[in-house]
PDB file of C-alpha atoms in Angstrom:
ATOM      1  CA  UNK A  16       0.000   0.000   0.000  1.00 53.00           C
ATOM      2  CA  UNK A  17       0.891   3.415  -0.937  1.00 61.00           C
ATOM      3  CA  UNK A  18       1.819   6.115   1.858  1.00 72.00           C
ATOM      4  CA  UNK A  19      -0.573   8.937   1.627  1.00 76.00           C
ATOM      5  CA  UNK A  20      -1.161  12.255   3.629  1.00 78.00           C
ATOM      6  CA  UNK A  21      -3.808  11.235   6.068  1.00 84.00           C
ATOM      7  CA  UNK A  22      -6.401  14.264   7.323  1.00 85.00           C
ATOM      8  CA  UNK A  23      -5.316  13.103  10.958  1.00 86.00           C
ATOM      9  CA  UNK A  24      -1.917  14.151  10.102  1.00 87.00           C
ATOM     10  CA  UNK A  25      -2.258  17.651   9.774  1.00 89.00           C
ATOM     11  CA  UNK A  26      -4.740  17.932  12.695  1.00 90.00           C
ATOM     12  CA  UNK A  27      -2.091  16.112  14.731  1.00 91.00           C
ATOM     13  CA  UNK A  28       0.677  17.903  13.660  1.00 94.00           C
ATOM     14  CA  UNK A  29      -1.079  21.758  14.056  1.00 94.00           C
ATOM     15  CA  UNK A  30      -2.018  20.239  17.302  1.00 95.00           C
ATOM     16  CA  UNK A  31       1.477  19.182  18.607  1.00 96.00           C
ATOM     17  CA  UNK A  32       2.570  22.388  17.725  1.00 96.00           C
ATOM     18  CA  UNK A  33       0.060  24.627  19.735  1.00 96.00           C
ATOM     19  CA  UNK A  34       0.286  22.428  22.694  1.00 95.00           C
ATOM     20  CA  UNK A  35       4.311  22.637  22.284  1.00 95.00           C
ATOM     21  CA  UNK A  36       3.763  26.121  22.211  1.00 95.00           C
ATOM     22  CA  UNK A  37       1.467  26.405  24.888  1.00 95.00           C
ATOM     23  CA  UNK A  38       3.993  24.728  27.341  1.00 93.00           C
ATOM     24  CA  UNK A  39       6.590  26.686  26.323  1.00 93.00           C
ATOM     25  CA  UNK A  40       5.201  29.499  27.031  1.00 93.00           C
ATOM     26  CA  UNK A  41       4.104  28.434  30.292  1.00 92.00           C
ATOM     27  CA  UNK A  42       8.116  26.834  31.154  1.00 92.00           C
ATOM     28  CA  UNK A  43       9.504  29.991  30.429  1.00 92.00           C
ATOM     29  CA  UNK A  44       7.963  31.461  33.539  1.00 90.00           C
ATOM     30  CA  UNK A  45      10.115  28.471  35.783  1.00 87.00           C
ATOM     31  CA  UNK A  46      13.625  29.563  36.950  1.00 86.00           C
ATOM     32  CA  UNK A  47      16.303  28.691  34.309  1.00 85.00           C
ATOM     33  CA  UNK A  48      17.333  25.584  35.923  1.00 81.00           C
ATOM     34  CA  UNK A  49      13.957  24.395  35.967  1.00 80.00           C
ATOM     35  CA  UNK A  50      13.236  24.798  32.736  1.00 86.00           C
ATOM     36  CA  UNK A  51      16.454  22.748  31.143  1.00 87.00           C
ATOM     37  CA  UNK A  52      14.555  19.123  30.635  1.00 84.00           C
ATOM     38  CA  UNK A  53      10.930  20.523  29.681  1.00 88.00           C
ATOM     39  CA  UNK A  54      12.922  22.331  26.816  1.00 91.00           C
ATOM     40  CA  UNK A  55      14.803  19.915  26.216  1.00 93.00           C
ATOM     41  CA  UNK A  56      11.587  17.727  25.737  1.00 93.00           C
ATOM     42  CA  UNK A  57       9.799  19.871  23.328  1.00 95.00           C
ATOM     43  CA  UNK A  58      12.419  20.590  21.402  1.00 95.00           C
ATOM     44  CA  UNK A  59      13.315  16.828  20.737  1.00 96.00           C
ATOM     45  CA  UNK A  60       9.016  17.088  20.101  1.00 96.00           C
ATOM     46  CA  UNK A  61       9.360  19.937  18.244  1.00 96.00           C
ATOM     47  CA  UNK A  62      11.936  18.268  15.558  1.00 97.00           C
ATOM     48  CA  UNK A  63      10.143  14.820  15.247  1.00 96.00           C
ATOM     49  CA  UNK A  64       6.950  16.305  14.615  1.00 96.00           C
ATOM     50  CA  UNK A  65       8.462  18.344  11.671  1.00 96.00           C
ATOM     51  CA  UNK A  66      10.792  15.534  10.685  1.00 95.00           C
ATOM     52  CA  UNK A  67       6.791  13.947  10.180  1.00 91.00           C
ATOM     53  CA  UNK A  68       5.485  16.956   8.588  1.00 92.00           C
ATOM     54  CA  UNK A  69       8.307  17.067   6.040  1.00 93.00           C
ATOM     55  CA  UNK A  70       7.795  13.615   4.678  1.00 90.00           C
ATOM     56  CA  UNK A  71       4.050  13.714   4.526  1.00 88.00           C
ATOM     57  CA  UNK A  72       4.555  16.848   2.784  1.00 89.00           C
ATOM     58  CA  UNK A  73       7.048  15.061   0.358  1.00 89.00           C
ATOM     59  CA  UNK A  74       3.954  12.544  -0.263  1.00 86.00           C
ATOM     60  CA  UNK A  75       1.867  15.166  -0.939  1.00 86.00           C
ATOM     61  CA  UNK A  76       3.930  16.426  -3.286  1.00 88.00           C
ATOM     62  CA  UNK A  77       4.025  13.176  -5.194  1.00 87.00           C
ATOM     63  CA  UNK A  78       0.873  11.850  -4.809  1.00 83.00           C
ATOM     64  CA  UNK A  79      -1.435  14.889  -4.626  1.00 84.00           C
ATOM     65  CA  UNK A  80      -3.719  12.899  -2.774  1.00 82.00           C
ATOM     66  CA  UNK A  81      -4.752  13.175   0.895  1.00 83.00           C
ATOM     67  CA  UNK A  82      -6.641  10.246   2.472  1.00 82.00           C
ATOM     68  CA  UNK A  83      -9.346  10.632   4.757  1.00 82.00           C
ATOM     69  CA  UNK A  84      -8.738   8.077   7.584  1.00 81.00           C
ATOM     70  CA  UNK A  85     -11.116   9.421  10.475  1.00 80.00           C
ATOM     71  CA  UNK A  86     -13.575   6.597   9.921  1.00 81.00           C
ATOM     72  CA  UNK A  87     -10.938   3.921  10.287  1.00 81.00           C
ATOM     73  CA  UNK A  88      -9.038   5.905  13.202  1.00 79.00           C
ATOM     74  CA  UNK A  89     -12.791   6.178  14.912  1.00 80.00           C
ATOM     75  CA  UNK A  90     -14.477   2.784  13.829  1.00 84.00           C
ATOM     76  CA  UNK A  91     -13.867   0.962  17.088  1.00 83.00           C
ATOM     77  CA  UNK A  92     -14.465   4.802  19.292  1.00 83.00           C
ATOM     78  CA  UNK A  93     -15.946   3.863  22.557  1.00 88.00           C
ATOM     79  CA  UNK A  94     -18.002   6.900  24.201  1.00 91.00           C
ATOM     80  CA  UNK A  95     -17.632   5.521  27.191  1.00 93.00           C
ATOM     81  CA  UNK A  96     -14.345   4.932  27.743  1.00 92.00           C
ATOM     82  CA  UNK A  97     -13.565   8.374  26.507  1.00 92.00           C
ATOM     83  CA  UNK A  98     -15.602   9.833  28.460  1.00 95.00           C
ATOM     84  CA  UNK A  99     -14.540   7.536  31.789  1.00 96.00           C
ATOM     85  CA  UNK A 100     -10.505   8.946  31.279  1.00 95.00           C
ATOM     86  CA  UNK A 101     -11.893  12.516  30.271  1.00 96.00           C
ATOM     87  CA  UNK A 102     -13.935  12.897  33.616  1.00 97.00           C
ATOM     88  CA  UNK A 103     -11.168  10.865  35.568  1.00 97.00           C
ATOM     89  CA  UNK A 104      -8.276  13.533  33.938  1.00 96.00           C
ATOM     90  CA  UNK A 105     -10.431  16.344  35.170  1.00 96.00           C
ATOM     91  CA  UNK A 106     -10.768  14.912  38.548  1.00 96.00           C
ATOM     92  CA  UNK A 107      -7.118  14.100  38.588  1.00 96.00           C
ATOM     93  CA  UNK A 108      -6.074  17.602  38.435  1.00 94.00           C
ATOM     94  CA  UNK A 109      -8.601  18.714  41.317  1.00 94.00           C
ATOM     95  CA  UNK A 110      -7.219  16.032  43.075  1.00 94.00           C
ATOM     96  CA  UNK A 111      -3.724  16.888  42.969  1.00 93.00           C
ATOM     97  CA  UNK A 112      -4.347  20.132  44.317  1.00 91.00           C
ATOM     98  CA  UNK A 113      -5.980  18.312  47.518  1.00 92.00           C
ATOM     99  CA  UNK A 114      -4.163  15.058  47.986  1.00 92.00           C
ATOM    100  CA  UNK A 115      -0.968  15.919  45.930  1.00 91.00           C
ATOM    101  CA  UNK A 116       0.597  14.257  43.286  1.00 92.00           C
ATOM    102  CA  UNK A 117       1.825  11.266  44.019  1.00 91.00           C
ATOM    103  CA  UNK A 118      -1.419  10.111  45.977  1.00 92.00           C
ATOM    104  CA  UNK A 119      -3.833  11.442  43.089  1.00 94.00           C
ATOM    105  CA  UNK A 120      -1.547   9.742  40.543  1.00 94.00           C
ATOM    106  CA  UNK A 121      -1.364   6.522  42.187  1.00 95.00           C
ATOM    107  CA  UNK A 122      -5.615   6.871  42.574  1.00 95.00           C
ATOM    108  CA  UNK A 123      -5.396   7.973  38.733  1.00 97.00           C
ATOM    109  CA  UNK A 124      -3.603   5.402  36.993  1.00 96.00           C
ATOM    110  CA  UNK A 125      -5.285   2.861  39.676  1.00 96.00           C
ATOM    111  CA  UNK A 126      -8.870   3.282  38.825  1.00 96.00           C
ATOM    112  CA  UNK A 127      -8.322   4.363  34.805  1.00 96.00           C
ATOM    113  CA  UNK A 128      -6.408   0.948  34.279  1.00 96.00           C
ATOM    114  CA  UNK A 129      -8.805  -1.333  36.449  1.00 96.00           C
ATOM    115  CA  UNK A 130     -11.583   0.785  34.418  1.00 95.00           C
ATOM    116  CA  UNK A 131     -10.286  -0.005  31.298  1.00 92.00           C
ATOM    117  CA  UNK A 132      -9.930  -3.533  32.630  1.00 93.00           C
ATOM    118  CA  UNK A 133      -6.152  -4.097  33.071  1.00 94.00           C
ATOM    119  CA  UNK A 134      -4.929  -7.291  34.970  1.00 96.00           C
ATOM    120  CA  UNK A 135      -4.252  -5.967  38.525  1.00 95.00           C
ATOM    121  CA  UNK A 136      -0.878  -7.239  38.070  1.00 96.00           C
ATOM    122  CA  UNK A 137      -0.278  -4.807  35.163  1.00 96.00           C
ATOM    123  CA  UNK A 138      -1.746  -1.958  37.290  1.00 96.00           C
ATOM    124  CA  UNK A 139       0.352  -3.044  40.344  1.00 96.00           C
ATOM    125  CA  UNK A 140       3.728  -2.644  38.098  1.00 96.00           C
ATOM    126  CA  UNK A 141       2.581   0.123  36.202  1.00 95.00           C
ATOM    127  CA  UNK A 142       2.205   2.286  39.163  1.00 95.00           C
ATOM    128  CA  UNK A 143       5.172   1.120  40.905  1.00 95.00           C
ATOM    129  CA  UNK A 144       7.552   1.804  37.661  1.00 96.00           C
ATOM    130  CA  UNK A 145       5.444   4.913  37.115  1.00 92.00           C
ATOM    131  CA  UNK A 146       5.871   6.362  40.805  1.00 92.00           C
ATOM    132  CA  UNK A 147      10.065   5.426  41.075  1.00 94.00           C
ATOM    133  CA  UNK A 148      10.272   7.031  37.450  1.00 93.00           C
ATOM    134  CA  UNK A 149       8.880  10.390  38.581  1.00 91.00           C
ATOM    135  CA  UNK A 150      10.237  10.084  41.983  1.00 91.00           C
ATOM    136  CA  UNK A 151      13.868   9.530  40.878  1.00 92.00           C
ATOM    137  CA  UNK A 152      13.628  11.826  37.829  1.00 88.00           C
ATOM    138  CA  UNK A 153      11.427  14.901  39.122  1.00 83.00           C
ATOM    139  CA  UNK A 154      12.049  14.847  42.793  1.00 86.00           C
ATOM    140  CA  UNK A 155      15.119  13.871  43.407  1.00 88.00           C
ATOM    141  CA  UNK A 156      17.534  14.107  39.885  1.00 85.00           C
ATOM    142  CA  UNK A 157      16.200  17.605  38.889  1.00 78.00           C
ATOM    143  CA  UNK A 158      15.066  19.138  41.878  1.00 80.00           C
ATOM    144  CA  UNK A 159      11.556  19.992  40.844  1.00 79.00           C
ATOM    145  CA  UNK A 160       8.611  20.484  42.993  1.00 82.00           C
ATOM    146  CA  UNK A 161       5.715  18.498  42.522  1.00 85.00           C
ATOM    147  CA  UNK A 162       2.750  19.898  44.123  1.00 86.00           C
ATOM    148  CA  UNK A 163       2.040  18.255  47.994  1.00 86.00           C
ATOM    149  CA  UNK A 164      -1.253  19.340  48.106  1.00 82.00           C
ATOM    150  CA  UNK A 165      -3.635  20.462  50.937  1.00 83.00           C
ATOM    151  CA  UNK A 166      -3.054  17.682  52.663  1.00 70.00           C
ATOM    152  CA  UNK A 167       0.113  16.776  51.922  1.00 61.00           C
TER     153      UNK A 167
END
């Protein structure tokens, strides 16, 4: 099969830009030191995503053609479940204002992946690996502050 310029290609692309953007904007306002890895993040996102736009652009060029895929990205959508990790994102920010973020991420990943039906033994090392990955990485190799909470 032929590679052709998808429509979900240029949404995702625009869309990886603004957010990039977005948190760029909102890193600059961090002390310099802070701000070293989250730049160095999106600008590693920054190039991949236009190393992507280049050669779908190069395929456009060729093939003049741009294939609409949403009905195959979307043909196996749940509602639902969308709508379970939408609500459960939004409460995950409230609650990391309350309980702080390592107890609202360990309730977060918790009851999204026993939602989405996960073998508890997945759920048990994904929130282990998950919580020493930020722990070593954020708190104690760069030094930055992850928010404690109200009751924390």
């Amino acid at each position: 099969r032929i590679f052709l310029m998808k429509k979900s290609d240029i949404i995702l692309t625009v869309a990886i830009y603004i957010i990039t953007a977005f948190f760029f904007a909102m890193v600059m306002q961090y002390e310099p030191a802070v701000r070293i890895y989250p730049c160095f993040v999106m600008g590693v996102l920054f190039v991949l995503n236009t190393i992507y736009l280049i050669k779908c652009m190069i395929v456009f060029a060729k093939e003049k053609k741009i294939e609409n895929d949403f009905s195959e990205i979307f043909k196996d959508f749940e509602i639902r479940q969308y709508l379970f990790v939408f609500f459960a994102s939004l409460a995950y920010v409230v609650l990391i204002c309350l309980a702080g973020f390592y107890i609202a991420t360990l309730i977060y990943l918790t009851g999204v992946l026993k939602f989405l039906k996960v073998p508890v033994k997945y759920i048990l090392i994904t929130v282990v690996v998950f919580g020493c990955i930020i722990y070593g990485a954020f708190s104690q190799f760069l030094h930055v502050p992850l928010p404690a909470g109200l009751l924390g």
